[in-house]
Short mmCIF file of C-alpha atoms in Angstrom, two decimals:
data_model
loop_
_atom_site.label_atom_id
_atom_site.label_comp_id
_atom_site.label_asym_id
_atom_site.label_seq_id
_atom_site.Cartn_x
_atom_site.Cartn_y
_atom_site.Cartn_z
CA UNK A 1 -107.22 146.85 -39.95
CA UNK A 2 -109.04 143.70 -38.75
CA UNK A 3 -107.41 141.77 -35.94
CA UNK A 4 -107.68 138.49 -37.80
CA UNK A 5 -107.55 137.78 -41.58
CA UNK A 6 -110.97 137.65 -43.19
CA UNK A 7 -110.52 134.06 -44.36
CA UNK A 8 -109.36 132.77 -40.98
CA UNK A 9 -111.32 130.66 -38.51
CA UNK A 10 -110.85 133.31 -35.82
CA UNK A 11 -112.59 135.92 -38.00
CA UNK A 12 -115.62 133.59 -38.07
CA UNK A 13 -115.39 133.00 -34.29
CA UNK A 14 -114.45 129.36 -34.85
CA UNK A 15 -112.29 127.90 -32.14
CA UNK A 16 -110.64 124.49 -31.83
CA UNK A 17 -110.73 123.00 -28.34
CA UNK A 18 -107.21 122.09 -27.14
CA UNK A 19 -108.69 119.45 -24.84
CA UNK A 20 -110.84 117.27 -27.12
CA UNK A 21 -110.32 118.81 -30.58
CA UNK A 22 -113.95 119.85 -31.02
CA UNK A 23 -114.50 122.78 -33.39
CA UNK A 24 -116.76 125.32 -31.67
CA UNK A 25 -118.31 128.53 -32.98
CA UNK A 26 -118.14 131.08 -30.18
CA UNK A 27 -120.97 133.52 -29.69
CA UNK A 28 -121.45 136.46 -27.33
CA UNK A 29 -123.81 134.31 -25.25
CA UNK A 30 -121.19 131.61 -24.71
CA UNK A 31 -118.67 131.73 -21.90
CA UNK A 32 -115.75 130.33 -23.91
CA UNK A 33 -116.09 126.80 -22.54
CA UNK A 34 -116.06 123.66 -24.66
CA UNK A 35 -119.54 122.06 -24.58
CA UNK A 36 -118.01 118.57 -24.71
CA UNK A 37 -115.06 118.57 -22.29
CA UNK A 38 -115.65 121.91 -20.46
CA UNK A 39 -112.12 123.12 -21.28
CA UNK A 40 -111.56 126.86 -21.71
CA UNK A 41 -111.72 128.07 -25.32
CA UNK A 42 -109.54 130.79 -26.81
CA UNK A 43 -109.23 132.11 -30.34
CA UNK A 44 -105.54 132.58 -29.51
CA UNK A 45 -103.59 131.35 -26.49
CA UNK A 46 -103.81 134.06 -23.80
CA UNK A 47 -100.52 135.93 -23.26
CA UNK A 48 -98.72 133.49 -25.55
CA UNK A 49 -96.12 136.03 -26.65
CA UNK A 50 -95.45 137.30 -23.12
CA UNK A 51 -94.89 133.78 -21.78
CA UNK A 52 -92.75 132.83 -24.76
CA UNK A 53 -90.62 135.99 -24.40
CA UNK A 54 -90.07 135.35 -20.67
CA UNK A 55 -89.11 131.70 -21.16
CA UNK A 56 -86.92 132.47 -24.16
CA UNK A 57 -85.01 135.25 -22.40
CA UNK A 58 -84.45 132.95 -19.41
CA UNK A 59 -83.12 130.28 -21.80
CA UNK A 60 -80.75 132.80 -23.43
CA UNK A 61 -79.44 133.88 -20.02
CA UNK A 62 -78.97 130.23 -18.97
CA UNK A 63 -77.17 129.36 -22.22
CA UNK A 64 -74.02 131.30 -21.25
CA UNK A 65 -73.34 129.66 -17.85
CA UNK A 66 -74.26 126.31 -19.42
CA UNK A 67 -71.29 126.66 -21.76
CA UNK A 68 -68.91 128.65 -19.56
CA UNK A 69 -69.26 126.95 -16.15
CA UNK A 70 -67.95 123.43 -15.43
CA UNK A 71 -70.53 120.84 -16.32
CA UNK A 72 -68.76 118.15 -14.28
CA UNK A 73 -66.01 117.90 -11.70
CA UNK A 74 -63.66 114.91 -11.67
CA UNK A 75 -61.81 114.12 -8.45
CA UNK A 76 -58.86 111.73 -8.69
CA UNK A 77 -55.59 111.07 -6.90
CA UNK A 78 -53.94 113.68 -9.10
CA UNK A 79 -56.39 116.39 -8.07
CA UNK A 80 -59.67 117.94 -9.15
CA UNK A 81 -60.44 118.59 -12.81
CA UNK A 82 -63.35 120.78 -13.91
CA UNK A 83 -64.63 120.35 -17.48
CA UNK A 84 -66.93 122.50 -19.53
CA UNK A 85 -68.81 121.26 -22.60
CA UNK A 86 -66.24 122.75 -24.95
CA UNK A 87 -63.29 121.34 -23.00
CA UNK A 88 -64.92 117.92 -23.32
CA UNK A 89 -65.24 118.43 -27.08
CA UNK A 90 -61.58 119.43 -27.31
CA UNK A 91 -60.58 116.44 -25.17
CA UNK A 92 -62.43 114.02 -27.45
CA UNK A 93 -61.07 115.70 -30.59
CA UNK A 94 -57.46 115.57 -29.37
CA UNK A 95 -57.82 111.87 -28.50
CA UNK A 96 -58.87 110.90 -32.05
CA UNK A 97 -62.56 110.59 -31.12
CA UNK A 98 -63.62 113.27 -33.57
CA UNK A 99 -66.96 111.58 -34.52
CA UNK A 100 -68.00 111.63 -30.86
CA UNK A 101 -66.66 115.16 -30.50
CA UNK A 102 -68.89 116.26 -33.40
CA UNK A 103 -71.92 114.56 -31.81
CA UNK A 104 -71.28 116.29 -28.47
CA UNK A 105 -70.72 119.66 -30.12
CA UNK A 106 -73.85 119.34 -32.29
CA UNK A 107 -76.17 118.11 -29.53
CA UNK A 108 -74.88 120.27 -26.69
CA UNK A 109 -73.83 123.53 -28.33
CA UNK A 110 -75.13 123.86 -31.88
CA UNK A 111 -78.70 122.49 -31.56
CA UNK A 112 -79.63 124.51 -28.42
CA UNK A 113 -78.22 127.68 -30.01
CA UNK A 114 -80.15 127.10 -33.26
CA UNK A 115 -83.35 126.39 -31.28
CA UNK A 116 -82.97 129.66 -29.40
CA UNK A 117 -82.31 131.62 -32.61
CA UNK A 118 -85.27 129.99 -34.39
CA UNK A 119 -87.62 130.72 -31.49
CA UNK A 120 -86.30 134.29 -31.33
CA UNK A 121 -87.09 134.71 -35.04
CA UNK A 122 -90.63 133.34 -34.60
CA UNK A 123 -91.40 135.47 -31.55
CA UNK A 124 -90.03 138.66 -33.16
CA UNK A 125 -92.00 138.01 -36.36
CA UNK A 126 -95.22 137.47 -34.38
CA UNK A 127 -94.57 140.43 -32.05
CA UNK A 128 -94.04 142.91 -34.91
CA UNK A 129 -96.53 141.20 -37.25
CA UNK A 130 -94.14 140.44 -40.08
CA UNK A 131 -95.87 139.21 -43.23
CA UNK A 132 -93.02 137.48 -45.09
CA UNK A 133 -92.80 133.72 -45.64
CA UNK A 134 -95.53 132.55 -43.22
CA UNK A 135 -95.50 129.02 -44.65
CA UNK A 136 -91.74 128.71 -44.13
CA UNK A 137 -92.00 130.06 -40.58
CA UNK A 138 -94.78 127.58 -39.83
CA UNK A 139 -92.55 124.73 -41.09
CA UNK A 140 -89.77 126.08 -38.89
CA UNK A 141 -92.07 125.94 -35.86
CA UNK A 142 -93.06 122.35 -36.70
CA UNK A 143 -89.39 121.46 -36.98
CA UNK A 144 -88.78 122.91 -33.50
CA UNK A 145 -91.70 120.84 -32.19
CA UNK A 146 -90.17 117.70 -33.71
CA UNK A 147 -86.77 118.47 -32.19
CA UNK A 148 -88.34 119.24 -28.79
CA UNK A 149 -88.73 115.65 -27.52
CA UNK A 150 -85.17 114.94 -28.68
CA UNK A 151 -83.79 117.74 -26.55
CA UNK A 152 -83.17 115.20 -23.83
CA UNK A 153 -80.43 113.90 -26.13
CA UNK A 154 -78.35 116.72 -24.68
CA UNK A 155 -78.76 115.21 -21.20
CA UNK A 156 -77.81 111.83 -22.61
CA UNK A 157 -74.65 113.36 -24.06
CA UNK A 158 -73.73 114.75 -20.64
CA UNK A 159 -74.20 111.29 -19.08
CA UNK A 160 -72.07 109.83 -21.88
CA UNK A 161 -69.32 112.35 -21.19
CA UNK A 162 -69.38 111.41 -17.51
CA UNK A 163 -69.10 107.72 -18.40
CA UNK A 164 -66.20 108.38 -20.75
CA UNK A 165 -64.23 110.29 -18.14
CA UNK A 166 -64.93 107.72 -15.42
CA UNK A 167 -62.34 105.32 -16.83
CA UNK A 168 -60.18 105.87 -13.79
CA UNK A 169 -61.37 103.47 -11.09
CA UNK A 170 -60.21 105.76 -8.28
CA UNK A 171 -61.92 108.81 -9.70
CA UNK A 172 -65.26 110.25 -8.66
CA UNK A 173 -67.41 112.52 -10.80
CA UNK A 174 -70.16 114.93 -9.87
CA UNK A 175 -72.24 117.39 -11.85
CA UNK A 176 -71.03 120.98 -11.90
CA UNK A 177 -73.08 124.18 -11.91
CA UNK A 178 -73.02 124.17 -15.71
CA UNK A 179 -75.16 121.01 -15.73
CA UNK A 180 -77.98 122.83 -13.92
CA UNK A 181 -77.86 125.71 -16.38
CA UNK A 182 -77.67 123.23 -19.26
CA UNK A 183 -80.79 121.42 -18.08
CA UNK A 184 -82.52 124.76 -17.61
CA UNK A 185 -81.80 125.68 -21.26
CA UNK A 186 -83.35 122.41 -22.45
CA UNK A 187 -86.50 122.75 -20.32
CA UNK A 188 -86.97 126.48 -20.96
CA UNK A 189 -86.69 126.15 -24.76
CA UNK A 190 -89.22 123.30 -24.71
CA UNK A 191 -91.65 125.36 -22.63
CA UNK A 192 -91.12 128.41 -24.85
CA UNK A 193 -91.98 126.36 -27.96
CA UNK A 194 -95.09 124.98 -26.22
CA UNK A 195 -96.19 128.50 -25.22
CA UNK A 196 -95.90 129.93 -28.71
CA UNK A 197 -99.13 130.04 -30.75
CA UNK A 198 -98.23 129.41 -34.44
CA UNK A 199 -101.53 130.93 -35.56
CA UNK A 200 -100.04 134.32 -34.68
CA UNK A 201 -97.77 133.89 -37.71
CA UNK A 202 -100.77 134.05 -40.07
CA UNK A 203 -102.72 136.88 -38.39
CA UNK A 204 -100.99 139.77 -40.22
CA UNK A 205 -100.96 137.97 -43.60
CA UNK A 206 -103.31 139.41 -46.19
CA UNK A 207 -105.57 137.13 -48.19
CA UNK A 208 -103.65 137.59 -51.47
CA UNK A 209 -100.26 136.89 -49.87
CA UNK A 210 -100.59 133.55 -48.14
CA UNK A 211 -97.85 131.63 -49.95
#
Protein backbone atom coordinates (compact mmCIF):
# COMPACT_ATOMS: atom_id res chain seq x y z
CA UNK A 1 0.00 0.00 0.00
CA UNK A 2 1.50 3.39 -0.99
CA UNK A 3 2.27 5.78 1.83
CA UNK A 4 0.45 8.64 0.14
CA UNK A 5 -2.64 8.57 -2.16
CA UNK A 6 -1.74 8.48 -5.84
CA UNK A 7 -3.55 11.75 -6.57
CA UNK A 8 -1.93 13.65 -3.70
CA UNK A 9 0.79 16.28 -3.92
CA UNK A 10 3.01 14.21 -1.62
CA UNK A 11 2.91 11.28 -4.07
CA UNK A 12 4.33 13.65 -6.71
CA UNK A 13 6.96 14.98 -4.25
CA UNK A 14 5.30 18.39 -4.23
CA UNK A 15 5.75 20.29 -1.01
CA UNK A 16 4.35 23.64 0.12
CA UNK A 17 6.80 25.80 2.06
CA UNK A 18 5.36 26.81 5.46
CA UNK A 19 7.56 29.91 5.46
CA UNK A 20 6.78 31.65 2.16
CA UNK A 21 4.09 29.44 0.58
CA UNK A 22 6.22 28.45 -2.42
CA UNK A 23 5.27 25.13 -4.02
CA UNK A 24 8.44 23.06 -4.47
CA UNK A 25 8.99 19.71 -6.16
CA UNK A 26 11.46 17.77 -4.05
CA UNK A 27 14.04 15.58 -5.72
CA UNK A 28 16.65 13.19 -4.34
CA UNK A 29 19.32 15.79 -5.11
CA UNK A 30 17.62 18.45 -3.00
CA UNK A 31 18.20 18.81 0.71
CA UNK A 32 14.61 19.68 1.62
CA UNK A 33 15.23 23.42 1.84
CA UNK A 34 13.05 26.07 0.25
CA UNK A 35 15.00 27.77 -2.58
CA UNK A 36 13.32 31.11 -1.82
CA UNK A 37 13.33 31.50 1.98
CA UNK A 38 15.67 28.61 2.98
CA UNK A 39 13.06 27.15 5.34
CA UNK A 40 13.05 23.38 5.89
CA UNK A 41 10.61 21.47 3.66
CA UNK A 42 8.60 18.44 4.71
CA UNK A 43 5.95 16.43 2.90
CA UNK A 44 4.37 16.01 6.34
CA UNK A 45 5.23 17.76 9.60
CA UNK A 46 7.89 15.65 11.36
CA UNK A 47 6.58 13.81 14.46
CA UNK A 48 3.28 15.68 14.19
CA UNK A 49 1.27 12.88 15.80
CA UNK A 50 3.76 12.33 18.63
CA UNK A 51 3.80 16.02 19.55
CA UNK A 52 0.03 16.28 19.28
CA UNK A 53 -0.46 13.19 21.48
CA UNK A 54 1.92 14.54 24.14
CA UNK A 55 0.29 17.99 24.23
CA UNK A 56 -3.22 16.56 24.16
CA UNK A 57 -2.57 14.13 27.02
CA UNK A 58 -1.06 16.95 29.07
CA UNK A 59 -4.18 19.05 28.36
CA UNK A 60 -6.46 16.17 29.46
CA UNK A 61 -4.49 15.76 32.69
CA UNK A 62 -4.63 19.52 33.35
CA UNK A 63 -8.38 19.67 32.65
CA UNK A 64 -9.27 17.85 35.90
CA UNK A 65 -7.40 20.12 38.37
CA UNK A 66 -8.61 23.11 36.35
CA UNK A 67 -12.18 22.20 37.27
CA UNK A 68 -11.64 20.61 40.68
CA UNK A 69 -9.13 22.96 42.34
CA UNK A 70 -10.02 26.52 43.46
CA UNK A 71 -9.55 28.96 40.63
CA UNK A 72 -9.58 31.94 43.01
CA UNK A 73 -9.38 32.61 46.72
CA UNK A 74 -11.35 35.46 48.28
CA UNK A 75 -10.20 36.82 51.63
CA UNK A 76 -12.66 39.01 53.54
CA UNK A 77 -13.46 39.91 57.13
CA UNK A 78 -15.69 36.86 57.32
CA UNK A 79 -12.90 34.50 56.32
CA UNK A 80 -11.40 32.87 53.25
CA UNK A 81 -13.58 31.53 50.45
CA UNK A 82 -12.22 29.26 47.72
CA UNK A 83 -14.20 29.01 44.47
CA UNK A 84 -13.95 26.57 41.62
CA UNK A 85 -15.32 27.24 38.14
CA UNK A 86 -18.46 25.22 38.84
CA UNK A 87 -19.07 26.89 42.21
CA UNK A 88 -18.90 30.23 40.39
CA UNK A 89 -21.46 28.99 37.87
CA UNK A 90 -23.75 27.83 40.69
CA UNK A 91 -23.28 31.16 42.50
CA UNK A 92 -24.28 33.13 39.41
CA UNK A 93 -27.22 30.81 38.69
CA UNK A 94 -28.58 31.07 42.25
CA UNK A 95 -28.34 34.87 42.13
CA UNK A 96 -30.56 35.15 39.03
CA UNK A 97 -27.60 35.76 36.69
CA UNK A 98 -28.33 32.68 34.62
CA UNK A 99 -27.26 34.26 31.26
CA UNK A 100 -23.82 34.98 32.71
CA UNK A 101 -23.76 31.55 34.33
CA UNK A 102 -24.38 29.96 30.91
CA UNK A 103 -21.58 32.06 29.36
CA UNK A 104 -19.13 31.01 32.10
CA UNK A 105 -20.14 27.36 31.85
CA UNK A 106 -19.89 27.34 28.04
CA UNK A 107 -16.56 29.18 27.81
CA UNK A 108 -14.82 27.59 30.78
CA UNK A 109 -16.15 24.03 30.91
CA UNK A 110 -17.98 23.04 27.74
CA UNK A 111 -15.74 24.57 25.02
CA UNK A 112 -12.42 23.25 26.43
CA UNK A 113 -13.94 19.79 26.86
CA UNK A 114 -15.31 19.76 23.29
CA UNK A 115 -11.94 20.97 21.94
CA UNK A 116 -10.16 18.13 23.73
CA UNK A 117 -12.67 15.54 22.46
CA UNK A 118 -12.47 16.88 18.88
CA UNK A 119 -8.67 16.82 18.92
CA UNK A 120 -8.73 13.32 20.39
CA UNK A 121 -10.98 12.19 17.53
CA UNK A 122 -8.68 13.74 14.91
CA UNK A 123 -5.50 12.29 16.40
CA UNK A 124 -7.02 8.80 16.79
CA UNK A 125 -8.34 8.86 13.21
CA UNK A 126 -4.91 9.89 11.87
CA UNK A 127 -3.03 7.45 14.11
CA UNK A 128 -5.09 4.42 13.00
CA UNK A 129 -5.62 5.71 9.45
CA UNK A 130 -9.40 5.81 9.49
CA UNK A 131 -10.93 6.44 6.07
CA UNK A 132 -14.43 7.66 6.97
CA UNK A 133 -15.66 11.23 6.44
CA UNK A 134 -12.32 12.95 5.68
CA UNK A 135 -14.05 16.12 4.47
CA UNK A 136 -16.06 16.40 7.69
CA UNK A 137 -12.96 15.80 9.81
CA UNK A 138 -11.09 18.47 7.86
CA UNK A 139 -13.94 20.93 8.54
CA UNK A 140 -13.77 19.96 12.21
CA UNK A 141 -10.05 20.78 12.26
CA UNK A 142 -10.71 24.16 10.62
CA UNK A 143 -13.37 24.85 13.23
CA UNK A 144 -10.85 24.11 15.99
CA UNK A 145 -8.40 26.50 14.31
CA UNK A 146 -11.07 29.21 14.26
CA UNK A 147 -11.90 28.65 17.92
CA UNK A 148 -8.19 28.63 18.88
CA UNK A 149 -7.62 32.42 19.00
CA UNK A 150 -10.85 32.76 21.00
CA UNK A 151 -9.59 30.39 23.66
CA UNK A 152 -8.37 33.41 25.57
CA UNK A 153 -12.06 34.12 26.16
CA UNK A 154 -11.75 31.59 28.96
CA UNK A 155 -9.12 33.78 30.64
CA UNK A 156 -11.39 36.77 30.17
CA UNK A 157 -14.19 34.87 31.89
CA UNK A 158 -11.92 34.17 34.87
CA UNK A 159 -11.05 37.88 35.11
CA UNK A 160 -14.77 38.68 34.91
CA UNK A 161 -15.52 36.26 37.72
CA UNK A 162 -12.84 37.92 39.86
CA UNK A 163 -14.35 41.34 39.16
CA UNK A 164 -17.84 40.13 40.04
CA UNK A 165 -16.74 38.71 43.37
CA UNK A 166 -14.69 41.79 44.25
CA UNK A 167 -17.81 43.78 45.16
CA UNK A 168 -16.75 43.77 48.78
CA UNK A 169 -14.37 46.70 49.28
CA UNK A 170 -12.56 44.99 52.15
CA UNK A 171 -12.03 41.78 50.24
CA UNK A 172 -8.90 40.68 48.42
CA UNK A 173 -8.78 38.10 45.65
CA UNK A 174 -5.92 36.03 44.32
CA UNK A 175 -5.70 33.29 41.72
CA UNK A 176 -5.85 29.73 42.99
CA UNK A 177 -4.02 26.66 41.70
CA UNK A 178 -6.94 25.90 39.40
CA UNK A 179 -6.18 29.07 37.41
CA UNK A 180 -2.72 27.75 36.51
CA UNK A 181 -4.16 24.43 35.36
CA UNK A 182 -6.91 26.27 33.48
CA UNK A 183 -4.38 28.39 31.60
CA UNK A 184 -2.35 25.27 30.87
CA UNK A 185 -5.41 23.62 29.28
CA UNK A 186 -5.93 26.63 27.00
CA UNK A 187 -2.29 26.83 25.89
CA UNK A 188 -1.81 23.06 25.50
CA UNK A 189 -4.93 22.61 23.34
CA UNK A 190 -3.82 25.50 21.12
CA UNK A 191 -0.35 23.99 20.71
CA UNK A 192 -1.84 20.53 20.06
CA UNK A 193 -4.02 21.95 17.26
CA UNK A 194 -1.01 23.75 15.77
CA UNK A 195 1.07 20.55 15.88
CA UNK A 196 -1.52 18.44 14.09
CA UNK A 197 -1.03 18.03 10.32
CA UNK A 198 -4.52 17.88 8.69
CA UNK A 199 -3.03 16.28 5.56
CA UNK A 200 -2.69 13.09 7.62
CA UNK A 201 -6.49 12.82 7.46
CA UNK A 202 -6.38 12.29 3.69
CA UNK A 203 -3.38 9.92 3.48
CA UNK A 204 -5.35 6.67 3.99
CA UNK A 205 -8.26 7.75 1.75
CA UNK A 206 -8.51 5.91 -1.54
CA UNK A 207 -9.01 7.81 -4.77
CA UNK A 208 -12.63 6.64 -5.25
CA UNK A 209 -13.65 7.53 -1.69
CA UNK A 210 -12.72 11.16 -1.21
CA UNK A 211 -16.15 12.58 -0.38
